[in-house]
CSV table of C-alpha atoms in Angstrom, one decimal:
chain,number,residue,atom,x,y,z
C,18,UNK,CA,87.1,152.7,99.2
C,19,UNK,CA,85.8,152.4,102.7
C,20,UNK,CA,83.6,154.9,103.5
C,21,UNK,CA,84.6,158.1,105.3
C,22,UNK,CA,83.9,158.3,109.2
C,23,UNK,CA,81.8,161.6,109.7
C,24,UNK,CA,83.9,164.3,111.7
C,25,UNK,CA,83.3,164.1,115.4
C,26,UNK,CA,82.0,167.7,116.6
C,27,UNK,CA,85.0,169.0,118.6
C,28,UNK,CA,84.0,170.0,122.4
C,29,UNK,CA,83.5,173.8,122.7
C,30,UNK,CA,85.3,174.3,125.9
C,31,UNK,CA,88.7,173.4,127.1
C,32,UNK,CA,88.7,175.7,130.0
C,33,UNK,CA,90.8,173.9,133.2
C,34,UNK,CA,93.0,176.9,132.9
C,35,UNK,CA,90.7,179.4,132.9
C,36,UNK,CA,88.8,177.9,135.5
C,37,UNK,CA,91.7,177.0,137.6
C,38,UNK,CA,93.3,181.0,137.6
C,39,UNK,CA,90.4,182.9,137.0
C,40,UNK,CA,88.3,182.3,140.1
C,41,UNK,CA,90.7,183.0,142.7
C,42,UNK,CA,91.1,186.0,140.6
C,43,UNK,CA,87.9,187.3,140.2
C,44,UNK,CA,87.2,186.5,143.7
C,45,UNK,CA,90.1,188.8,144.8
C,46,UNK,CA,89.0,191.5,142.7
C,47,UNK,CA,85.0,191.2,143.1
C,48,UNK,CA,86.8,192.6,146.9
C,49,UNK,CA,87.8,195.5,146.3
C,50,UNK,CA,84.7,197.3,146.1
C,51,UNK,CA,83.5,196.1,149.1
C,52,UNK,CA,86.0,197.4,151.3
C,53,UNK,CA,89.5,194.6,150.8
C,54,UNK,CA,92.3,197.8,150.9
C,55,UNK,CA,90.7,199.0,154.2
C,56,UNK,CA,91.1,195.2,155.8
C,57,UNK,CA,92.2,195.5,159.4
C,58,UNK,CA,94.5,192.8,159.0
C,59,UNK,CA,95.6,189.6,156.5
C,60,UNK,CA,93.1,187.6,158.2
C,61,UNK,CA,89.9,189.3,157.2
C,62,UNK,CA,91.3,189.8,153.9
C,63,UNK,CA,91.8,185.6,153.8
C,64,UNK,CA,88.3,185.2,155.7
C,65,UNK,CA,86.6,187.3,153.0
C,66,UNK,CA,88.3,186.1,149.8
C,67,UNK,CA,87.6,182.7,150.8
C,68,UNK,CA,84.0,183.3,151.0
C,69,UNK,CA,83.9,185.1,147.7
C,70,UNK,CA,85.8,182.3,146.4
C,71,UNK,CA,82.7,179.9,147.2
C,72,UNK,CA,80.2,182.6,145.6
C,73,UNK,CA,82.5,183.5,142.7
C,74,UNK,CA,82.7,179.4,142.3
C,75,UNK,CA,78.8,179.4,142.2
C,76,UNK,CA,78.4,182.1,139.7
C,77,UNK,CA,81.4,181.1,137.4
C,78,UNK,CA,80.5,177.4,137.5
C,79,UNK,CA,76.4,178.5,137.0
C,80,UNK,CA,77.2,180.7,134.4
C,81,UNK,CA,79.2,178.1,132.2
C,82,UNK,CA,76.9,175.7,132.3
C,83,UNK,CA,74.1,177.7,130.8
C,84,UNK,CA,76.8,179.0,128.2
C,85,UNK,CA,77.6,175.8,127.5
C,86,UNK,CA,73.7,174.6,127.3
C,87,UNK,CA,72.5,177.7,125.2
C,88,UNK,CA,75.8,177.0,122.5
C,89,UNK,CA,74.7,173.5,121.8
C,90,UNK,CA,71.2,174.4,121.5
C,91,UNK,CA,72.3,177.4,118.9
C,92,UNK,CA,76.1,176.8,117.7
C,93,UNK,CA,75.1,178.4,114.2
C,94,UNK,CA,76.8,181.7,113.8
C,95,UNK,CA,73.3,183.2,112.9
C,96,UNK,CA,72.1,182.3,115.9
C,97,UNK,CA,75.1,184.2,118.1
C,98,UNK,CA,72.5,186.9,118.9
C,99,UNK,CA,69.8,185.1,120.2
C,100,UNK,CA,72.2,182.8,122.4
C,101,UNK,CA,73.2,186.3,123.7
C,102,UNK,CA,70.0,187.8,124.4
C,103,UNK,CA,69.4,184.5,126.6
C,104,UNK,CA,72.4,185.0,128.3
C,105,UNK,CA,71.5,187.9,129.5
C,106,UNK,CA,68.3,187.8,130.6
C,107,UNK,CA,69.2,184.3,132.4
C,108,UNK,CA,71.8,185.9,134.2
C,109,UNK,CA,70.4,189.0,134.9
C,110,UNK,CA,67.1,186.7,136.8
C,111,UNK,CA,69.7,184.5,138.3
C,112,UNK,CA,71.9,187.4,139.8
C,113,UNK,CA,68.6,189.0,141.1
C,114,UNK,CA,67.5,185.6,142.3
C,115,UNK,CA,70.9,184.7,144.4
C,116,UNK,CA,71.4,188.1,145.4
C,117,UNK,CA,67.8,188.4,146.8
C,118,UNK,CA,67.9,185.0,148.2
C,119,UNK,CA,71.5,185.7,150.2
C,120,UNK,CA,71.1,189.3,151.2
C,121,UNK,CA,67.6,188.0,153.4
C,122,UNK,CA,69.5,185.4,154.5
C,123,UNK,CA,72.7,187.6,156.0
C,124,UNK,CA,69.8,190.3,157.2
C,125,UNK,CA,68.0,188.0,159.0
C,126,UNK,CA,71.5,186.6,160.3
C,127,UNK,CA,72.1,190.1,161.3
C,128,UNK,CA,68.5,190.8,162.9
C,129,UNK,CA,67.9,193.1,160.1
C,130,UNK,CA,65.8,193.3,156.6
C,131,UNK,CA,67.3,194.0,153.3
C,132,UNK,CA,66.8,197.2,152.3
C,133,UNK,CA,66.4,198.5,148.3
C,134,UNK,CA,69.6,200.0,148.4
C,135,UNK,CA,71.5,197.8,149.5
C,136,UNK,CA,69.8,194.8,147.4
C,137,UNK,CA,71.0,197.3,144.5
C,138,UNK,CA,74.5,197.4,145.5
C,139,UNK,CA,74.7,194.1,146.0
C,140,UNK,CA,73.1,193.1,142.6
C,141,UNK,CA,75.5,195.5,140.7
C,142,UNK,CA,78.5,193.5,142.6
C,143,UNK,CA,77.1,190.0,141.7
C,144,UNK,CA,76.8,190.9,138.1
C,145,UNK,CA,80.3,191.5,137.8
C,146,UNK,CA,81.7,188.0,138.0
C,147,UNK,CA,78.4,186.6,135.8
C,148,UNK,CA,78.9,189.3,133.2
C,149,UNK,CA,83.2,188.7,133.5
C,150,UNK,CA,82.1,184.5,133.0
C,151,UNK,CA,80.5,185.3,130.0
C,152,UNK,CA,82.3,187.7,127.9
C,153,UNK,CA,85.7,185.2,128.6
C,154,UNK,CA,83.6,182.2,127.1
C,155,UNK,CA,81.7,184.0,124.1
C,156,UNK,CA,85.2,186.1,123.2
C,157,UNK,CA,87.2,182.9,123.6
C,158,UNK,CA,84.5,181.1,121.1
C,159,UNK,CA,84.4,184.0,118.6
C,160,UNK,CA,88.0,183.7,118.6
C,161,UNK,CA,88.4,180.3,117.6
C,162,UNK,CA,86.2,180.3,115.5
C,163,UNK,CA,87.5,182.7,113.8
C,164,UNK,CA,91.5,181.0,113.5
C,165,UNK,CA,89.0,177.9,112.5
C,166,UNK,CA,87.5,179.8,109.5
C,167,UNK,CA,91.2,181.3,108.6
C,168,UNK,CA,92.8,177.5,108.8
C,169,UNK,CA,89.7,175.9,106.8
C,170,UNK,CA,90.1,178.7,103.9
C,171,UNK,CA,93.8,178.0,103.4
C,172,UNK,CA,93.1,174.3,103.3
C,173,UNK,CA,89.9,175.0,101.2
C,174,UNK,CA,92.0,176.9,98.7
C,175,UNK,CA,95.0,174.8,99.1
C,176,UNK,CA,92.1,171.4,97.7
C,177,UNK,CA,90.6,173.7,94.9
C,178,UNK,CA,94.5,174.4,93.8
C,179,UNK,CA,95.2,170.5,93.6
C,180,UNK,CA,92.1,169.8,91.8
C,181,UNK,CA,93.2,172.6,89.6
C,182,UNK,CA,96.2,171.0,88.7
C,183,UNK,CA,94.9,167.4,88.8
C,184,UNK,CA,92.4,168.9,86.1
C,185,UNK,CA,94.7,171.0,84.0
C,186,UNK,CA,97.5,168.6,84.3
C,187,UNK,CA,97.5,167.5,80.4
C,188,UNK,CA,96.8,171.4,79.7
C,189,UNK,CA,100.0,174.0,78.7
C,190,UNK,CA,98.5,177.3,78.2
C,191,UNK,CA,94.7,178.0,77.9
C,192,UNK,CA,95.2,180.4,75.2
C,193,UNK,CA,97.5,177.7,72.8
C,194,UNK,CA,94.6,175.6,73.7
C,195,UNK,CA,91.7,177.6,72.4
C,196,UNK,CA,93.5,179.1,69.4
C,197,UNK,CA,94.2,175.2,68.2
C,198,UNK,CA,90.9,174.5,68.4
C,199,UNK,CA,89.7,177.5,66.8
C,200,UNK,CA,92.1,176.4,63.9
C,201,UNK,CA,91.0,172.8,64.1
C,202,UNK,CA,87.7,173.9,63.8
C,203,UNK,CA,88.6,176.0,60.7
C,204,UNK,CA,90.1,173.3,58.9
C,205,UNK,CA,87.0,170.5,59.2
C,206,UNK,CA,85.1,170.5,56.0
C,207,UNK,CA,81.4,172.7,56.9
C,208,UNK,CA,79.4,169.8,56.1
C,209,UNK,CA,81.2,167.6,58.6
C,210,UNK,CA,78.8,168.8,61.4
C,211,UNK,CA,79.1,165.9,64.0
C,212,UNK,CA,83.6,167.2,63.9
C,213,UNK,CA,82.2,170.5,64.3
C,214,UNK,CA,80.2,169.9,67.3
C,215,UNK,CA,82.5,167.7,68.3
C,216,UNK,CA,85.2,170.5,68.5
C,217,UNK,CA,82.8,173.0,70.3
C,218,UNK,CA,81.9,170.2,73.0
C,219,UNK,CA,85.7,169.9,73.7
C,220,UNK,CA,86.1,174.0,73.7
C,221,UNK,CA,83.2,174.1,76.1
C,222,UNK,CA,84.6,171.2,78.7
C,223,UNK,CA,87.9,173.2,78.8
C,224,UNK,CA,85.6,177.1,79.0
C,225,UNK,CA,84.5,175.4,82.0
C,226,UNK,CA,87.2,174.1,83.5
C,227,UNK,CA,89.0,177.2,83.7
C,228,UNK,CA,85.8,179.4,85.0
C,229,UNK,CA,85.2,177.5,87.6
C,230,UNK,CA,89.0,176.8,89.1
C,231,UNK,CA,88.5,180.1,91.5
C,232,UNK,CA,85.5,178.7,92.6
C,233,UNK,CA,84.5,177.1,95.9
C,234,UNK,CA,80.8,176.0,94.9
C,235,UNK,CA,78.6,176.4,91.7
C,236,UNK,CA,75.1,175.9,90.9
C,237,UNK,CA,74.1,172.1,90.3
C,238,UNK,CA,72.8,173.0,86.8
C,239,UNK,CA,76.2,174.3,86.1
C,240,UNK,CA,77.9,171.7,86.6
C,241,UNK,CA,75.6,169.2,85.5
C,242,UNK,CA,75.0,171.2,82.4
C,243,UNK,CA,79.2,170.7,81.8
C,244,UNK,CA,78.7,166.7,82.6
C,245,UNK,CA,76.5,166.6,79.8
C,246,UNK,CA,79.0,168.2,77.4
C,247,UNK,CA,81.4,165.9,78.8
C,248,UNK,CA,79.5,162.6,78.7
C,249,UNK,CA,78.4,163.6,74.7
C,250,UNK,CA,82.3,163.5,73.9
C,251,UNK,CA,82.6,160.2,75.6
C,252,UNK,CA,79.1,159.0,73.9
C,253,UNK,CA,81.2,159.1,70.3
C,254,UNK,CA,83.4,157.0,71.4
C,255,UNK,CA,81.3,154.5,73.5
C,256,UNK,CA,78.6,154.9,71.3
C,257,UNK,CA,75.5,152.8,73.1
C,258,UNK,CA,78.2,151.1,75.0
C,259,UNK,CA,77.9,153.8,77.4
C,260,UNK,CA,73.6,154.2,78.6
C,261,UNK,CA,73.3,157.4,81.0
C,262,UNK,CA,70.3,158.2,82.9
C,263,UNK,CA,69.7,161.1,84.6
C,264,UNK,CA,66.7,162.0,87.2
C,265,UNK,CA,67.0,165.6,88.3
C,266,UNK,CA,64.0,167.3,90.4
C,267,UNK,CA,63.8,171.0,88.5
C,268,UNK,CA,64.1,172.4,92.4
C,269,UNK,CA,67.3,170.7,92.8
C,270,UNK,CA,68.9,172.8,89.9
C,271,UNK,CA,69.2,175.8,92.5
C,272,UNK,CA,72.0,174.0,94.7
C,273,UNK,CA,75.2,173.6,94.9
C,274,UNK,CA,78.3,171.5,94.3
C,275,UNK,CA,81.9,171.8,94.4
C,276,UNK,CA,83.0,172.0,91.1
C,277,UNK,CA,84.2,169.2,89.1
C,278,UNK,CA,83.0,166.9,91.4
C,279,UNK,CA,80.3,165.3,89.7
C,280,UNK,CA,82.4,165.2,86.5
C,281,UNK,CA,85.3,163.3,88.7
C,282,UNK,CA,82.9,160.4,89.3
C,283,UNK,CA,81.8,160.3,85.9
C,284,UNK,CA,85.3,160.0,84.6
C,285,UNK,CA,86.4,157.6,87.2
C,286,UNK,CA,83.5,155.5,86.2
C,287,UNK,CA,84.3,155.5,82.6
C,288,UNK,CA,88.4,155.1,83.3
C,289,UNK,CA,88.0,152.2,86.1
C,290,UNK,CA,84.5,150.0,84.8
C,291,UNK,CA,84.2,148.0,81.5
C,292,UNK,CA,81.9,149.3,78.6
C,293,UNK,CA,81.4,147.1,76.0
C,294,UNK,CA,78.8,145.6,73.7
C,295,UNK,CA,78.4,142.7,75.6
C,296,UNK,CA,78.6,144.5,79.2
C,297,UNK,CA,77.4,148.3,78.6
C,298,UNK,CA,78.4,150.9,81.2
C,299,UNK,CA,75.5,152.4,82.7
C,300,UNK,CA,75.2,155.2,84.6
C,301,UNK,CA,72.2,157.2,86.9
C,302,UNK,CA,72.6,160.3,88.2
C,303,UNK,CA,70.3,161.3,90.8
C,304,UNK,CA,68.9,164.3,92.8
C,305,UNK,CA,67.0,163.5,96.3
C,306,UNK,CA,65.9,166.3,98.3
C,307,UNK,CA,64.8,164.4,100.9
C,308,UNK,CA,68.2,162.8,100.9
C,309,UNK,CA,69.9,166.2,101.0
C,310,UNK,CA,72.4,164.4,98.0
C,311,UNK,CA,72.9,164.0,94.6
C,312,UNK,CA,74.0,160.3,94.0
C,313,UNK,CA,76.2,159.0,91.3
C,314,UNK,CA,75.9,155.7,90.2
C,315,UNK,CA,77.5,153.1,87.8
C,316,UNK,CA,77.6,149.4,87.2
C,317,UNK,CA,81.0,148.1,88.7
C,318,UNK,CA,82.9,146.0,86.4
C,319,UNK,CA,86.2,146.7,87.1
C,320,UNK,CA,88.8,146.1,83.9
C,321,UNK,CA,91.2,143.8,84.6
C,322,UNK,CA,93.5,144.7,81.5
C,323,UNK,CA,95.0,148.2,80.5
C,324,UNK,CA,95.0,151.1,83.2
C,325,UNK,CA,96.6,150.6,86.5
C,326,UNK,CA,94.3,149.7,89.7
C,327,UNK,CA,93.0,153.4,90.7
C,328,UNK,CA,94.3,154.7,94.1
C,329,UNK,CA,91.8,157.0,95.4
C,330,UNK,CA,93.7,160.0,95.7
C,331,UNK,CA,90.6,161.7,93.0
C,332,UNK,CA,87.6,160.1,95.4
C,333,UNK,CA,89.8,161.1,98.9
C,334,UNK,CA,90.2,165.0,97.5
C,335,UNK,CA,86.4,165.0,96.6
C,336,UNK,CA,85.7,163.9,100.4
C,337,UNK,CA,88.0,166.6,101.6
C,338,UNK,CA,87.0,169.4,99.6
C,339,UNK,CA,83.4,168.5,101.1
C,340,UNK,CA,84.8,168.2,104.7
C,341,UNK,CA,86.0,172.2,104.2
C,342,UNK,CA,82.8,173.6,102.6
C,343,UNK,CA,81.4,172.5,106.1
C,344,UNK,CA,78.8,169.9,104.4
C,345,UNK,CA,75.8,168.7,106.3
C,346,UNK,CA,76.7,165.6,105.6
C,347,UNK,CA,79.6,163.9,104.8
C,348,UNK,CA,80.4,162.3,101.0
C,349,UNK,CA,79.4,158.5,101.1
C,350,UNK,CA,80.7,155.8,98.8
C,351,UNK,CA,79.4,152.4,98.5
C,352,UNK,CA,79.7,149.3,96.5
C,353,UNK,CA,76.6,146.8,96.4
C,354,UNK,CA,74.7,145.0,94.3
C,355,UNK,CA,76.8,145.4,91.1
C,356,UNK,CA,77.1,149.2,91.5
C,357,UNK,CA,79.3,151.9,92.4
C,358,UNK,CA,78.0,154.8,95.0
C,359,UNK,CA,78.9,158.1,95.5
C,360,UNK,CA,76.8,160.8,97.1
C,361,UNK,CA,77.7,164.0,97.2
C,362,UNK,CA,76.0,166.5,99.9
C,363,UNK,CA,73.6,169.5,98.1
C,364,UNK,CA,75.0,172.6,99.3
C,365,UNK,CA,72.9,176.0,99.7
C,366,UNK,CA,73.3,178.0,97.5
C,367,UNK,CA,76.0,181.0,97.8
């Protein structure tokens, strides 16, 4: 399978409406505090609006751009605060700057000095269309985000449901399931340990299938802990036709993976990839750090006799379950050198 384009960061803004009806707006209503409903006639009231339409331009225009600057220097929801508190401080020297800067500028005009008060009043107005800018574009990003989260969870439960029943699909009722083996493991002689163990393996890959269905992530030593259980019910069949290598950094144990996902590539491996005498299977699994992955890997000898060719769908869910957990990185397959590659982004743990 080809591998997965990473998802291309959606612009934050989409504003041409917003732009396009809220200035003349706010540039009509930043008026009326300075005197529009006492206007001597319609064209004062024209004269003034269009030069608050040129300042509320500037501010509006200003004001986005360092919105727009500050989110993609901190996009992380932890870091909502801190964008804020620069917000405000950057505006608040900015409306002091321009207000300072213009009201010289129409006292001079005026053979006159600007005064304290009126710098005051003047800041006060000036601060409404700034502070107007900013609460329209950090309410309209909190509210997307927000229908984002909502939309990701239904599809995030909607993947864990269909790997439940891709799982489960063989399974009837957990309870039948467990109280046959419980009897199957009554009737094996005692001395028949290896049948014993053999039954408890199989209770324990099914214990864990069902815990961790209502799960979005477990702990990497979890699920690698199931693997094991997995692979040693495999290992009496394949016997040393199967060799399994595993190279896990103790600090790696603390992060997380969706589960059943490292077990999918182990399965696929054995269901898809000769293991014989003559050609064993082999397969590494691998924690890098550095990487930010843990990497699957398995000699790829596809069988050309007995299952059908697989299609993917196992592998594509995998990627998509990764895509809504919001994964630093995306899942990346590969096929080189004789081997099969999958690596699965470490998540933090939760």
């Amino acid at each position: 399978m080809a591998q997965p384009a990473a998802p291309t960061p959606q612009h934050p803004l989409n504003d041409r409406r917003f732009v396009l009806i809220g200035i003349p707006v706010l540039a009509l209503l930043v008026l009326i505090p300075r005197g529009l409903l006492h206007a001597r006639s319609w064209q004062e009231v024209v004269v003034a609006w269009l030069i608050s339409l040129v300042f509320t331009t500037c501010f509006w225009l200003s004001g986005r751009a360092l919105w727009l600057g500050l989110f993609r220097r901190m996009p992380r929801v932890e870091q909502t605060a801190r964008r804020l508190w620069w917000l405000a401080g950057t505006n608040t020297l900015t409306a002091m700057l321009v207000t300072l800067g213009l009201g010289n500028v129409a006292a001079w005009a005026q053979g006159g000095h600007l005064d304290a008060a009126t710098f005051w009043v003047e800041f006060g107005l000036n601060m409404v269309p700034t502070v107007v800018v900013q609460l329209i574009y950090e309410s309209r990003h909190f509210f997307q985000q927000w229908t984002e989260n909502v939309r990701r969870a239904e599809q995030l439960q909607s993947a864990g449901v269909q790997s439940q029943l891709e799982a489960l699909q063989s399974q009837l009722d957990p309870h039948f399931l467990f109280n046959s083996l419980n009897t199957l493991s009554a009737l094996i002689e005692p001395e028949n340990e290896p049948a014993q163990q053999f039954v408890e393996q199989l209770s324990d890959v099914y214990r864990y299938v069902l815990l961790a269905r209502d799960r979005t992530t477990v702990p990497l030593s979890e699920e690698l802990a199931f693997v094991d259980t997995y692979l040693a019910l495999h290992k009496v069949r394949f016997r040393d036709n199967l060799r399994v290598t595993q190279h896990i950094p103790p600090a790696a144990l603390g992060q997380s993976v969706a589960p059943l996902s490292v077990q999918l590539l182990v399965e696929n491996a054995l269901k898809h990839n000769v293991a014989s005498r003559e050609h064993p299977l082999e397969l590494r699994l691998t924690a890098d750090l550095t990487a930010g992955c843990f990497l699957v890997e398995n000699t790829l000898r596809p069988r050309t006799a007995g299952l059908a060719p697989g299609t993917g769908t196992g592998l594509r869910n995998v990627q998509h379950r990764y895509e809504l957990l919001r994964a630093p990185r995306p899942v990346k397959v590969s096929a080189t050198d004789g081997w099969f590659r999958v690596c699965l982004p470490l998540l933090a743990a939760r």
